[in-house]
Structures are given as C-alpha cells and as structure tokens.
Amino acid sequence: MGGYILKRLLSAVPVLLGITVIVFLIMAMIPGDPATAILGSYATPENVERLNRHLGLDEPLWRQYFIWLGNLLQGDFGRSFALNRPVLDEILDRFSATLILAGTAFVLCSLLGILAGVVSAARQYGLADKAITFVVILGISVPSFFLGMMMILLFAVQLRWLPVSGMYSIWGGGDLPDLIRHLTMPAFALSVVATGVIARLSRGAMLEVLRQDFIRTARAKGVHERRVIWGHALRAAMVSIIPVLGIQAGFVLSGAVYIEMVFQWPGVGRMLVDAILKRDILLVQGGVVFVAACYVGFNIVVDVAQSWLDPRIRT
C-alpha cells in the first residue's frame, strides 16, 4: 500500500505542473494591461512602467513563469494588490467557507445518491425505481444556478423561511443554527446534479453485482435480503462507486464558484470572480492552483480507498 500511495503522489506532480502552466498562460493571454487595471485613475505612463517593473511584467513570459513557480514552490503565492495582503492568507480565509459549502454538498450527494441507487436497484422496474429515475433525471436536467435562484424566490422571498444570501446574519446570529439556515439552500442546490449522477451509476453498479454468483449463493443459504443488499452487494459495488464520488467531488468544488455568486457565499469561488474582474493576477493564479491541488489530493485519497477495497488495483 505504501508503494502504491507513493506512486500516486509522484503521478500528481506533472498534473500540478501542467495546471500551473495552463493557468499562467490563460492569465497572460487576457487582453489589457494588468498594471493599468491595478492603478486605475493613477495609471500614468510613468506609474505603469514602474509597476510593471515591480511586478516583473517587463520580463519575458517564460521568465515570469519560472519566477512565479519558484516562489510557489517555496510557499510564497505572492501578494494581492487589490486586497493588499498575502494571497495565501486570503485563500485560506476564504477556503474554510468553500470547504463548508462543498463538503456539506458532497456528503449530501454521496449519501442520497448511493441510497437512491441501492433502493432503485433493489426494486428494479418497480414503482420506487420509476419514481427515483424520474426525480434523478429531473435533477440532472436542471442547472444548479437556476435551481438556486428558484429556491431563493420560493423559500427566501415568498415563504421567508430561509435567508437570501451570505454565510451568517448581518445582525446577530453567528452560531451553528444560523450557519445551517444560510447553508441549506446553497448546499442543496449544489448537490442536486451530483446526486443524480451518483444515483444512476450506483444503480448500474448494484445491478451488476446483484447478478453475481456469490449473491445467488447468499440468497440460497437463507441470508436476509436486507443483509444481502446492504452487507454484501453494496460493499462489492463500492469498488465501482468510489471513483464516481471522486469525479463528483471535483464537480461540486468547481460548481461552488457560481453557487457562491448566486448566494453571495464568501468562499474561494466568489473571491476568484472578484479577482478576475479586478485583474488581480496573483490572486487568480494562486486560487486556481490551490483548488486544483485540493482536487488532485482528494482523488489520491479516493484511489487509495478503492485499492483498499479491491487490492487487485495496486498491481
């Protein structure tokens, strides 16, 4: 297992390097002069030239990349000129909010998706299977941002059951119940599509396992059907379900960007959008690389969990 983990960690290095190259080139190709955008009304030719020299933007593109990459490897993500603070500090402050939102949405979609898939497979072609399939297809078809806006209109504006936006109330609040009230709508809106995908693929994995000989043997021995489904079949199906969870974790993390904008959630996604609008290059590059590294790390954990369930994967 140790060798397999080391192999996965080493394979992540070129992926992360590729991400840094792509992010850097995309930001370099954006039209306009970053120094002019940063200086605003103070963008005189002298000031622009001085700031370009200070930021290293007057260097060749390849040299700019390696300077930035070298600083990145030392843990120096640079300094945000729009916020006048270290990029890493701002990312870590915002990431806790994104982690709460994306983590809650991922737990919801994992539990509900697997539950729906197992029930649907156990009641194949029955009423429960047809009802779950209908709801799942409907959930997959509705964009998360549109569902979020409809939820705001219904539950916040019309019924006034839940707050419209933010992470905590402006006046008072700040405790766990207040957080849960603000978290309910964005977490649900973010988890709906992923729940549908997990449910459909969990159903397929369960149906494949339920046709195996060891399931017939367990039933022939008189093992209770509930134990057959949840004890034997689900454990075998998890080998196929776990990679799906890893993919959907990336979807949830990336989907948090527009959900945070819809609900004004103070996370990394909203920070990145604001930074792009302000041409805060170092903040955008640092934020994207940090999120990508988290996603790669989570996928390594998923691969290790899958290899633990099925040791044949390590070979």
PDB file of C-alpha atoms in Angstrom:
ATOM      1  CA  MET A   1       0.000   0.000   0.000  1.00  0.00           C
ATOM      2  CA  GLY A   2       2.858   2.393   0.792  1.00  0.00           C
ATOM      3  CA  GLY A   3       4.360   1.904  -2.642  1.00  0.00           C
ATOM      4  CA  TYR A   4       1.006   2.495  -4.303  1.00  0.00           C
ATOM      5  CA  ILE A   5       0.488   5.748  -2.380  1.00  0.00           C
ATOM      6  CA  LEU A   6       3.981   6.944  -3.325  1.00  0.00           C
ATOM      7  CA  LYS A   7       3.266   6.091  -6.966  1.00  0.00           C
ATOM      8  CA  ARG A   8       0.041   8.120  -6.915  1.00  0.00           C
ATOM      9  CA  LEU A   9       1.777  11.082  -5.266  1.00  0.00           C
ATOM     10  CA  LEU A  10       4.523  11.084  -7.896  1.00  0.00           C
ATOM     11  CA  SER A  11       1.960  10.887 -10.700  1.00  0.00           C
ATOM     12  CA  ALA A  12       0.284  14.025  -9.314  1.00  0.00           C
ATOM     13  CA  VAL A  13       3.435  16.151  -9.812  1.00  0.00           C
ATOM     14  CA  PRO A  14       3.206  16.511 -13.631  1.00  0.00           C
ATOM     15  CA  VAL A  15      -0.546  17.142 -13.312  1.00  0.00           C
ATOM     16  CA  LEU A  16       0.011  20.065 -10.961  1.00  0.00           C
ATOM     17  CA  LEU A  17       2.840  21.432 -13.114  1.00  0.00           C
ATOM     18  CA  GLY A  18       0.563  21.274 -16.140  1.00  0.00           C
ATOM     19  CA  ILE A  19      -2.117  23.165 -14.221  1.00  0.00           C
ATOM     20  CA  THR A  20       0.342  25.933 -13.326  1.00  0.00           C
ATOM     21  CA  VAL A  21       1.340  26.294 -16.997  1.00  0.00           C
ATOM     22  CA  ILE A  22      -2.278  26.439 -18.192  1.00  0.00           C
ATOM     23  CA  VAL A  23      -3.350  28.940 -15.531  1.00  0.00           C
ATOM     24  CA  PHE A  24      -0.341  31.155 -16.152  1.00  0.00           C
ATOM     25  CA  LEU A  25      -0.824  31.193 -19.937  1.00  0.00           C
ATOM     26  CA  ILE A  26      -4.561  31.900 -19.658  1.00  0.00           C
ATOM     27  CA  MET A  27      -3.948  34.893 -17.394  1.00  0.00           C
ATOM     28  CA  ALA A  28      -1.156  36.095 -19.697  1.00  0.00           C
ATOM     29  CA  MET A  29      -3.462  35.984 -22.731  1.00  0.00           C
ATOM     30  CA  ILE A  30      -6.225  38.072 -21.147  1.00  0.00           C
ATOM     31  CA  PRO A  31      -6.465  41.382 -23.090  1.00  0.00           C
ATOM     32  CA  GLY A  32      -5.390  44.562 -21.364  1.00  0.00           C
ATOM     33  CA  ASP A  33      -2.538  45.692 -19.176  1.00  0.00           C
ATOM     34  CA  PRO A  34      -2.697  44.407 -15.572  1.00  0.00           C
ATOM     35  CA  ALA A  35      -0.725  47.412 -14.305  1.00  0.00           C
ATOM     36  CA  THR A  36      -3.248  49.798 -15.856  1.00  0.00           C
ATOM     37  CA  ALA A  37      -6.136  47.882 -14.307  1.00  0.00           C
ATOM     38  CA  ILE A  38      -4.485  47.911 -10.885  1.00  0.00           C
ATOM     39  CA  LEU A  39      -3.587  51.619 -10.936  1.00  0.00           C
ATOM     40  CA  GLY A  40      -6.955  52.793 -12.238  1.00  0.00           C
ATOM     41  CA  SER A  41      -7.083  56.591 -12.344  1.00  0.00           C
ATOM     42  CA  TYR A  42      -3.401  56.742 -11.341  1.00  0.00           C
ATOM     43  CA  ALA A  43      -2.304  54.887 -14.495  1.00  0.00           C
ATOM     44  CA  THR A  44       0.139  57.434 -15.862  1.00  0.00           C
ATOM     45  CA  PRO A  45       2.836  56.068 -18.236  1.00  0.00           C
ATOM     46  CA  GLU A  46       5.476  56.509 -15.543  1.00  0.00           C
ATOM     47  CA  ASN A  47       3.411  54.715 -12.890  1.00  0.00           C
ATOM     48  CA  VAL A  48       2.516  51.881 -15.280  1.00  0.00           C
ATOM     49  CA  GLU A  49       6.150  51.377 -16.215  1.00  0.00           C
ATOM     50  CA  ARG A  50       7.217  51.439 -12.556  1.00  0.00           C
ATOM     51  CA  LEU A  51       4.551  48.908 -11.531  1.00  0.00           C
ATOM     52  CA  ASN A  52       5.359  46.599 -14.459  1.00  0.00           C
ATOM     53  CA  ARG A  53       8.972  46.621 -13.356  1.00  0.00           C
ATOM     54  CA  HIS A  54       7.964  45.942  -9.737  1.00  0.00           C
ATOM     55  CA  LEU A  55       5.687  43.044 -10.729  1.00  0.00           C
ATOM     56  CA  GLY A  56       8.216  41.623 -13.161  1.00  0.00           C
ATOM     57  CA  LEU A  57       5.797  42.054 -16.077  1.00  0.00           C
ATOM     58  CA  ASP A  58       8.530  43.592 -18.195  1.00  0.00           C
ATOM     59  CA  GLU A  59      10.393  40.244 -18.186  1.00  0.00           C
ATOM     60  CA  PRO A  60       9.948  37.616 -20.934  1.00  0.00           C
ATOM     61  CA  LEU A  61       6.922  35.373 -20.421  1.00  0.00           C
ATOM     62  CA  TRP A  62       8.945  32.217 -19.724  1.00  0.00           C
ATOM     63  CA  ARG A  63      10.986  34.034 -17.084  1.00  0.00           C
ATOM     64  CA  GLN A  64       7.831  35.373 -15.426  1.00  0.00           C
ATOM     65  CA  TYR A  65       6.506  31.808 -15.184  1.00  0.00           C
ATOM     66  CA  PHE A  66       9.616  30.343 -13.602  1.00  0.00           C
ATOM     67  CA  ILE A  67       9.885  33.227 -11.103  1.00  0.00           C
ATOM     68  CA  TRP A  68       6.263  32.658 -10.098  1.00  0.00           C
ATOM     69  CA  LEU A  69       6.697  28.864  -9.977  1.00  0.00           C
ATOM     70  CA  GLY A  70       9.839  29.170  -7.865  1.00  0.00           C
ATOM     71  CA  ASN A  71       8.050  31.386  -5.367  1.00  0.00           C
ATOM     72  CA  LEU A  72       5.091  28.989  -5.403  1.00  0.00           C
ATOM     73  CA  LEU A  73       7.270  26.014  -4.510  1.00  0.00           C
ATOM     74  CA  GLN A  74       8.572  27.971  -1.512  1.00  0.00           C
ATOM     75  CA  GLY A  75       5.025  28.642  -0.301  1.00  0.00           C
ATOM     76  CA  ASP A  76       5.041  32.251  -1.483  1.00  0.00           C
ATOM     77  CA  PHE A  77       1.870  32.795  -3.538  1.00  0.00           C
ATOM     78  CA  GLY A  78       2.601  36.499  -3.891  1.00  0.00           C
ATOM     79  CA  ARG A  79       0.637  39.494  -2.686  1.00  0.00           C
ATOM     80  CA  SER A  80      -2.797  40.603  -3.795  1.00  0.00           C
ATOM     81  CA  PHE A  81      -2.671  44.203  -4.987  1.00  0.00           C
ATOM     82  CA  ALA A  82      -6.454  44.598  -4.884  1.00  0.00           C
ATOM     83  CA  LEU A  83      -6.650  43.451  -1.247  1.00  0.00           C
ATOM     84  CA  ASN A  84      -3.134  44.459  -0.153  1.00  0.00           C
ATOM     85  CA  ARG A  85      -2.494  41.199   1.683  1.00  0.00           C
ATOM     86  CA  PRO A  86      -0.695  37.885   1.019  1.00  0.00           C
ATOM     87  CA  VAL A  87      -2.536  35.696  -1.499  1.00  0.00           C
ATOM     88  CA  LEU A  88      -2.196  32.544   0.603  1.00  0.00           C
ATOM     89  CA  ASP A  89      -3.711  34.224   3.658  1.00  0.00           C
ATOM     90  CA  GLU A  90      -6.720  35.357   1.631  1.00  0.00           C
ATOM     91  CA  ILE A  91      -7.159  31.890   0.083  1.00  0.00           C
ATOM     92  CA  LEU A  92      -7.022  30.128   3.440  1.00  0.00           C
ATOM     93  CA  ASP A  93      -9.531  32.577   4.940  1.00  0.00           C
ATOM     94  CA  ARG A  94     -11.950  32.013   2.065  1.00  0.00           C
ATOM     95  CA  PHE A  95     -11.336  28.284   1.689  1.00  0.00           C
ATOM     96  CA  SER A  96     -12.911  27.464   5.037  1.00  0.00           C
ATOM     97  CA  ALA A  97     -16.245  28.822   3.763  1.00  0.00           C
ATOM     98  CA  THR A  98     -15.913  26.915   0.475  1.00  0.00           C
ATOM     99  CA  LEU A  99     -14.992  23.757   2.371  1.00  0.00           C
ATOM    100  CA  ILE A 100     -18.139  24.036   4.498  1.00  0.00           C
ATOM    101  CA  LEU A 101     -20.335  24.521   1.430  1.00  0.00           C
ATOM    102  CA  ALA A 102     -18.687  21.960  -0.859  1.00  0.00           C
ATOM    103  CA  GLY A 103     -18.181  19.444   1.958  1.00  0.00           C
ATOM    104  CA  THR A 104     -21.826  19.591   3.002  1.00  0.00           C
ATOM    105  CA  ALA A 105     -22.979  19.300  -0.623  1.00  0.00           C
ATOM    106  CA  PHE A 106     -20.641  16.341  -1.212  1.00  0.00           C
ATOM    107  CA  VAL A 107     -21.869  14.486   1.863  1.00  0.00           C
ATOM    108  CA  LEU A 108     -25.471  15.111   0.805  1.00  0.00           C
ATOM    109  CA  CYS A 109     -24.989  13.937  -2.777  1.00  0.00           C
ATOM    110  CA  SER A 110     -22.978  10.888  -1.684  1.00  0.00           C
ATOM    111  CA  LEU A 111     -25.481   9.671   0.904  1.00  0.00           C
ATOM    112  CA  LEU A 112     -28.621  10.481  -1.079  1.00  0.00           C
ATOM    113  CA  GLY A 113     -27.147   9.269  -4.376  1.00  0.00           C
ATOM    114  CA  ILE A 114     -25.972   5.914  -3.039  1.00  0.00           C
ATOM    115  CA  LEU A 115     -29.229   5.431  -1.102  1.00  0.00           C
ATOM    116  CA  ALA A 116     -31.327   6.196  -4.179  1.00  0.00           C
ATOM    117  CA  GLY A 117     -29.190   3.939  -6.366  1.00  0.00           C
ATOM    118  CA  VAL A 118     -29.377   0.991  -3.966  1.00  0.00           C
ATOM    119  CA  VAL A 119     -33.146   1.285  -3.478  1.00  0.00           C
ATOM    120  CA  SER A 120     -33.675   1.683  -7.221  1.00  0.00           C
ATOM    121  CA  ALA A 121     -31.597  -1.425  -7.999  1.00  0.00           C
ATOM    122  CA  ALA A 122     -33.252  -3.486  -5.262  1.00  0.00           C
ATOM    123  CA  ARG A 123     -36.711  -2.552  -6.629  1.00  0.00           C
ATOM    124  CA  GLN A 124     -35.786  -2.792 -10.322  1.00  0.00           C
ATOM    125  CA  TYR A 125     -38.710  -1.860 -12.620  1.00  0.00           C
ATOM    126  CA  GLY A 126     -40.903  -1.295  -9.581  1.00  0.00           C
ATOM    127  CA  LEU A 127     -42.705   1.874  -8.548  1.00  0.00           C
ATOM    128  CA  ALA A 128     -39.794   3.043  -6.378  1.00  0.00           C
ATOM    129  CA  ASP A 129     -37.351   2.519  -9.258  1.00  0.00           C
ATOM    130  CA  LYS A 130     -39.507   4.512 -11.687  1.00  0.00           C
ATOM    131  CA  ALA A 131     -40.097   7.326  -9.186  1.00  0.00           C
ATOM    132  CA  ILE A 132     -36.398   7.617  -8.317  1.00  0.00           C
ATOM    133  CA  THR A 133     -35.414   7.543 -12.003  1.00  0.00           C
ATOM    134  CA  PHE A 134     -37.878  10.341 -12.791  1.00  0.00           C
ATOM    135  CA  VAL A 135     -36.625  12.527  -9.934  1.00  0.00           C
ATOM    136  CA  VAL A 136     -32.978  11.811 -10.796  1.00  0.00           C
ATOM    137  CA  ILE A 137     -33.389  12.728 -14.476  1.00  0.00           C
ATOM    138  CA  LEU A 138     -35.236  15.889 -13.480  1.00  0.00           C
ATOM    139  CA  GLY A 139     -32.461  16.827 -11.050  1.00  0.00           C
ATOM    140  CA  ILE A 140     -29.705  16.228 -13.602  1.00  0.00           C
ATOM    141  CA  SER A 141     -31.545  18.349 -16.191  1.00  0.00           C
ATOM    142  CA  VAL A 142     -31.901  21.475 -14.030  1.00  0.00           C
ATOM    143  CA  PRO A 143     -28.794  23.717 -13.824  1.00  0.00           C
ATOM    144  CA  SER A 144     -27.649  24.301 -10.264  1.00  0.00           C
ATOM    145  CA  PHE A 145     -27.558  28.108 -10.569  1.00  0.00           C
ATOM    146  CA  PHE A 146     -31.133  28.168 -11.941  1.00  0.00           C
ATOM    147  CA  LEU A 147     -32.335  25.888  -9.144  1.00  0.00           C
ATOM    148  CA  GLY A 148     -30.587  28.153  -6.642  1.00  0.00           C
ATOM    149  CA  MET A 149     -32.369  31.249  -7.960  1.00  0.00           C
ATOM    150  CA  MET A 150     -35.736  29.464  -7.906  1.00  0.00           C
ATOM    151  CA  MET A 151     -35.099  28.362  -4.311  1.00  0.00           C
ATOM    152  CA  ILE A 152     -34.295  31.948  -3.328  1.00  0.00           C
ATOM    153  CA  LEU A 153     -37.511  33.120  -4.961  1.00  0.00           C
ATOM    154  CA  LEU A 154     -39.623  30.490  -3.202  1.00  0.00           C
ATOM    155  CA  PHE A 155     -38.073  29.872   0.210  1.00  0.00           C
ATOM    156  CA  ALA A 156     -36.498  33.292   0.866  1.00  0.00           C
ATOM    157  CA  VAL A 157     -38.678  35.835  -0.947  1.00  0.00           C
ATOM    158  CA  GLN A 158     -42.127  34.221  -0.968  1.00  0.00           C
ATOM    159  CA  LEU A 159     -42.184  31.989   2.129  1.00  0.00           C
ATOM    160  CA  ARG A 160     -39.394  33.777   4.046  1.00  0.00           C
ATOM    161  CA  TRP A 161     -38.277  30.538   5.657  1.00  0.00           C
ATOM    162  CA  LEU A 162     -34.571  30.911   4.860  1.00  0.00           C
ATOM    163  CA  PRO A 163     -32.157  33.848   4.416  1.00  0.00           C
ATOM    164  CA  VAL A 164     -31.452  35.093   0.896  1.00  0.00           C
ATOM    165  CA  SER A 165     -27.653  35.177   0.934  1.00  0.00           C
ATOM    166  CA  GLY A 166     -24.472  35.232   2.970  1.00  0.00           C
ATOM    167  CA  MET A 167     -22.977  32.815   5.464  1.00  0.00           C
ATOM    168  CA  TYR A 168     -24.182  34.464   8.673  1.00  0.00           C
ATOM    169  CA  SER A 169     -26.751  37.102   9.542  1.00  0.00           C
ATOM    170  CA  ILE A 170     -25.514  40.689   9.453  1.00  0.00           C
ATOM    171  CA  TRP A 171     -27.112  41.467  12.803  1.00  0.00           C
ATOM    172  CA  GLY A 172     -26.830  38.844  15.499  1.00  0.00           C
ATOM    173  CA  GLY A 173     -26.503  35.181  14.661  1.00  0.00           C
ATOM    174  CA  GLY A 174     -23.051  33.783  14.015  1.00  0.00           C
ATOM    175  CA  ASP A 175     -23.823  30.471  15.722  1.00  0.00           C
ATOM    176  CA  LEU A 176     -24.343  26.958  14.308  1.00  0.00           C
ATOM    177  CA  PRO A 177     -28.136  27.242  13.774  1.00  0.00           C
ATOM    178  CA  ASP A 178     -27.590  30.497  11.881  1.00  0.00           C
ATOM    179  CA  LEU A 179     -24.951  28.822   9.699  1.00  0.00           C
ATOM    180  CA  ILE A 180     -27.264  25.881   8.959  1.00  0.00           C
ATOM    181  CA  ARG A 181     -30.073  28.222   7.897  1.00  0.00           C
ATOM    182  CA  HIS A 182     -27.769  30.039   5.473  1.00  0.00           C
ATOM    183  CA  LEU A 183     -26.174  26.787   4.270  1.00  0.00           C
ATOM    184  CA  THR A 184     -29.360  24.846   3.479  1.00  0.00           C
ATOM    185  CA  MET A 185     -30.228  26.322   0.073  1.00  0.00           C
ATOM    186  CA  PRO A 186     -26.743  26.625  -1.483  1.00  0.00           C
ATOM    187  CA  ALA A 187     -25.686  23.153  -0.311  1.00  0.00           C
ATOM    188  CA  PHE A 188     -28.868  21.565  -1.673  1.00  0.00           C
ATOM    189  CA  ALA A 189     -28.659  23.429  -4.990  1.00  0.00           C
ATOM    190  CA  LEU A 190     -25.013  22.420  -5.387  1.00  0.00           C
ATOM    191  CA  SER A 191     -25.657  18.745  -4.593  1.00  0.00           C
ATOM    192  CA  VAL A 192     -28.678  18.042  -6.825  1.00  0.00           C
ATOM    193  CA  VAL A 193     -26.896  17.287 -10.123  1.00  0.00           C
ATOM    194  CA  ALA A 194     -24.155  15.238  -8.436  1.00  0.00           C
ATOM    195  CA  THR A 195     -26.805  13.297  -6.515  1.00  0.00           C
ATOM    196  CA  GLY A 196     -28.486  12.315  -9.782  1.00  0.00           C
ATOM    197  CA  VAL A 197     -25.236  11.182 -11.385  1.00  0.00           C
ATOM    198  CA  ILE A 198     -24.214   9.125  -8.348  1.00  0.00           C
ATOM    199  CA  ALA A 199     -27.680   7.584  -8.110  1.00  0.00           C
ATOM    200  CA  ARG A 200     -27.705   6.456 -11.758  1.00  0.00           C
ATOM    201  CA  LEU A 201     -24.208   4.976 -11.649  1.00  0.00           C
ATOM    202  CA  SER A 202     -24.810   3.389  -8.225  1.00  0.00           C
ATOM    203  CA  ARG A 203     -27.908   1.704  -9.624  1.00  0.00           C
ATOM    204  CA  GLY A 204     -25.915   0.280 -12.532  1.00  0.00           C
ATOM    205  CA  ALA A 205     -23.120  -0.947 -10.244  1.00  0.00           C
ATOM    206  CA  MET A 206     -25.601  -2.566  -7.869  1.00  0.00           C
ATOM    207  CA  LEU A 207     -27.489  -4.322 -10.692  1.00  0.00           C
ATOM    208  CA  GLU A 208     -24.230  -5.767 -11.989  1.00  0.00           C
ATOM    209  CA  VAL A 209     -23.273  -7.057  -8.544  1.00  0.00           C
ATOM    210  CA  LEU A 210     -26.742  -8.493  -7.837  1.00  0.00           C
ATOM    211  CA  ARG A 211     -26.311 -10.769 -10.864  1.00  0.00           C
ATOM    212  CA  GLN A 212     -23.118 -12.313  -9.472  1.00  0.00           C
ATOM    213  CA  ASP A 213     -22.930 -15.907  -8.237  1.00  0.00           C
ATOM    214  CA  PHE A 214     -21.999 -15.023  -4.658  1.00  0.00           C
ATOM    215  CA  ILE A 215     -25.259 -13.082  -4.301  1.00  0.00           C
ATOM    216  CA  ARG A 216     -27.249 -16.106  -5.510  1.00  0.00           C
ATOM    217  CA  THR A 217     -25.303 -18.254  -3.042  1.00  0.00           C
ATOM    218  CA  ALA A 218     -26.071 -15.894  -0.148  1.00  0.00           C
ATOM    219  CA  ARG A 219     -29.770 -15.928  -1.005  1.00  0.00           C
ATOM    220  CA  ALA A 220     -29.753 -19.726  -1.361  1.00  0.00           C
ATOM    221  CA  LYS A 221     -28.275 -20.025   2.147  1.00  0.00           C
ATOM    222  CA  GLY A 222     -31.214 -18.039   3.508  1.00  0.00           C
ATOM    223  CA  VAL A 223     -29.391 -14.793   4.261  1.00  0.00           C
ATOM    224  CA  HIS A 224     -31.890 -11.992   4.895  1.00  0.00           C
ATOM    225  CA  GLU A 225     -32.475  -9.844   1.781  1.00  0.00           C
ATOM    226  CA  ARG A 226     -31.589  -6.655   3.643  1.00  0.00           C
ATOM    227  CA  ARG A 227     -28.205  -8.095   4.595  1.00  0.00           C
ATOM    228  CA  VAL A 228     -27.653  -9.316   1.044  1.00  0.00           C
ATOM    229  CA  ILE A 229     -28.299  -5.815  -0.353  1.00  0.00           C
ATOM    230  CA  TRP A 230     -26.614  -3.625   2.232  1.00  0.00           C
ATOM    231  CA  GLY A 231     -23.987  -6.026   3.572  1.00  0.00           C
ATOM    232  CA  HIS A 232     -22.752  -7.941   0.548  1.00  0.00           C
ATOM    233  CA  ALA A 233     -23.879  -6.271  -2.676  1.00  0.00           C
ATOM    234  CA  LEU A 234     -23.215  -2.659  -1.640  1.00  0.00           C
ATOM    235  CA  ARG A 235     -19.707  -3.418  -0.411  1.00  0.00           C
ATOM    236  CA  ALA A 236     -18.840  -5.090  -3.716  1.00  0.00           C
ATOM    237  CA  ALA A 237     -20.437  -2.240  -5.694  1.00  0.00           C
ATOM    238  CA  MET A 238     -18.473   0.399  -3.796  1.00  0.00           C
ATOM    239  CA  VAL A 239     -15.394  -0.504  -5.847  1.00  0.00           C
ATOM    240  CA  SER A 240     -17.203   0.980  -8.870  1.00  0.00           C
ATOM    241  CA  ILE A 241     -18.980   3.747  -6.953  1.00  0.00           C
ATOM    242  CA  ILE A 242     -15.941   5.284  -5.230  1.00  0.00           C
ATOM    243  CA  PRO A 243     -14.317   6.595  -8.469  1.00  0.00           C
ATOM    244  CA  VAL A 244     -17.637   8.267  -9.304  1.00  0.00           C
ATOM    245  CA  LEU A 245     -17.545  10.012  -5.929  1.00  0.00           C
ATOM    246  CA  GLY A 246     -14.077  11.341  -6.741  1.00  0.00           C
ATOM    247  CA  ILE A 247     -15.254  12.788 -10.059  1.00  0.00           C
ATOM    248  CA  GLN A 248     -18.325  14.349  -8.475  1.00  0.00           C
ATOM    249  CA  ALA A 249     -16.163  15.899  -5.740  1.00  0.00           C
ATOM    250  CA  GLY A 250     -14.434  17.878  -8.496  1.00  0.00           C
ATOM    251  CA  PHE A 251     -17.806  18.844  -9.941  1.00  0.00           C
ATOM    252  CA  VAL A 252     -19.024  20.054  -6.538  1.00  0.00           C
ATOM    253  CA  LEU A 253     -15.820  22.008  -5.922  1.00  0.00           C
ATOM    254  CA  SER A 254     -15.954  23.708  -9.323  1.00  0.00           C
ATOM    255  CA  GLY A 255     -19.709  24.248  -9.088  1.00  0.00           C
ATOM    256  CA  ALA A 256     -19.188  26.135  -5.850  1.00  0.00           C
ATOM    257  CA  VAL A 257     -17.931  29.072  -7.958  1.00  0.00           C
ATOM    258  CA  TYR A 258     -21.302  30.029  -9.437  1.00  0.00           C
ATOM    259  CA  ILE A 259     -23.315  28.869  -6.415  1.00  0.00           C
ATOM    260  CA  GLU A 260     -21.238  31.213  -4.250  1.00  0.00           C
ATOM    261  CA  MET A 261     -22.048  34.044  -6.639  1.00  0.00           C
ATOM    262  CA  VAL A 262     -25.784  33.256  -6.610  1.00  0.00           C
ATOM    263  CA  PHE A 263     -25.961  33.110  -2.806  1.00  0.00           C
ATOM    264  CA  GLN A 264     -23.142  35.613  -2.128  1.00  0.00           C
ATOM    265  CA  TRP A 265     -21.286  32.950  -0.153  1.00  0.00           C
ATOM    266  CA  PRO A 266     -17.868  34.310   0.968  1.00  0.00           C
ATOM    267  CA  GLY A 267     -15.752  31.474  -0.437  1.00  0.00           C
ATOM    268  CA  VAL A 268     -12.907  30.927  -2.888  1.00  0.00           C
ATOM    269  CA  GLY A 269     -15.245  30.895  -5.910  1.00  0.00           C
ATOM    270  CA  ARG A 270     -16.565  34.364  -5.217  1.00  0.00           C
ATOM    271  CA  MET A 271     -13.022  35.521  -4.466  1.00  0.00           C
ATOM    272  CA  LEU A 272     -11.811  34.262  -7.857  1.00  0.00           C
ATOM    273  CA  VAL A 273     -14.602  36.006  -9.762  1.00  0.00           C
ATOM    274  CA  ASP A 274     -13.880  39.299  -7.989  1.00  0.00           C
ATOM    275  CA  ALA A 275     -10.141  38.869  -8.609  1.00  0.00           C
ATOM    276  CA  ILE A 276     -10.691  38.243 -12.333  1.00  0.00           C
ATOM    277  CA  LEU A 277     -12.803  41.386 -12.630  1.00  0.00           C
ATOM    278  CA  LYS A 278     -10.061  43.389 -10.900  1.00  0.00           C
ATOM    279  CA  ARG A 279      -7.254  41.734 -12.902  1.00  0.00           C
ATOM    280  CA  ASP A 280      -5.624  40.571  -9.676  1.00  0.00           C
ATOM    281  CA  ILE A 281      -3.365  38.082 -11.458  1.00  0.00           C
ATOM    282  CA  LEU A 282      -1.542  36.571  -8.493  1.00  0.00           C
ATOM    283  CA  LEU A 283      -4.754  36.014  -6.556  1.00  0.00           C
ATOM    284  CA  VAL A 284      -6.405  34.261  -9.510  1.00  0.00           C
ATOM    285  CA  GLN A 285      -3.374  32.069 -10.230  1.00  0.00           C
ATOM    286  CA  GLY A 286      -2.853  31.179  -6.586  1.00  0.00           C
ATOM    287  CA  GLY A 287      -6.537  30.432  -6.011  1.00  0.00           C
ATOM    288  CA  VAL A 288      -6.866  28.159  -9.044  1.00  0.00           C
ATOM    289  CA  VAL A 289      -3.672  26.243  -8.254  1.00  0.00           C
ATOM    290  CA  PHE A 290      -4.728  25.808  -4.619  1.00  0.00           C
ATOM    291  CA  VAL A 291      -8.175  24.461  -5.555  1.00  0.00           C
ATOM    292  CA  ALA A 292      -6.666  22.183  -8.209  1.00  0.00           C
ATOM    293  CA  ALA A 293      -4.171  20.813  -5.676  1.00  0.00           C
ATOM    294  CA  CYS A 294      -7.025  20.057  -3.277  1.00  0.00           C
ATOM    295  CA  TYR A 295      -8.898  18.223  -6.029  1.00  0.00           C
ATOM    296  CA  VAL A 296      -5.833  16.171  -7.002  1.00  0.00           C
ATOM    297  CA  GLY A 297      -5.227  15.331  -3.346  1.00  0.00           C
ATOM    298  CA  PHE A 298      -8.825  14.198  -2.883  1.00  0.00           C
ATOM    299  CA  ASN A 299      -8.575  11.961  -5.954  1.00  0.00           C
ATOM    300  CA  ILE A 300      -5.466  10.335  -4.490  1.00  0.00           C
ATOM    301  CA  VAL A 301      -7.455   9.582  -1.323  1.00  0.00           C
ATOM    302  CA  VAL A 302     -10.232   8.099  -3.472  1.00  0.00           C
ATOM    303  CA  ASP A 303      -7.759   5.903  -5.367  1.00  0.00           C
ATOM    304  CA  VAL A 304      -6.237   4.672  -2.102  1.00  0.00           C
ATOM    305  CA  ALA A 305      -9.697   3.859  -0.723  1.00  0.00           C
ATOM    306  CA  GLN A 306     -10.575   1.995  -3.903  1.00  0.00           C
ATOM    307  CA  SER A 307      -7.340  -0.006  -3.775  1.00  0.00           C
ATOM    308  CA  TRP A 308      -8.063  -0.863  -0.138  1.00  0.00           C
ATOM    309  CA  LEU A 309     -11.449  -2.309  -1.115  1.00  0.00           C
ATOM    310  CA  ASP A 310     -10.012  -4.110  -4.150  1.00  0.00           C
ATOM    311  CA  PRO A 311      -6.287  -4.946  -3.736  1.00  0.00           C
ATOM    312  CA  ARG A 312      -6.098  -6.073  -7.383  1.00  0.00           C
ATOM    313  CA  ILE A 313      -5.974  -2.389  -8.400  1.00  0.00           C
ATOM    314  CA  ARG A 314      -2.495  -1.995  -6.888  1.00  0.00           C
ATOM    315  CA  THR A 315      -0.972  -4.492  -9.316  1.00  0.00           C
TER     316      THR A 315
END
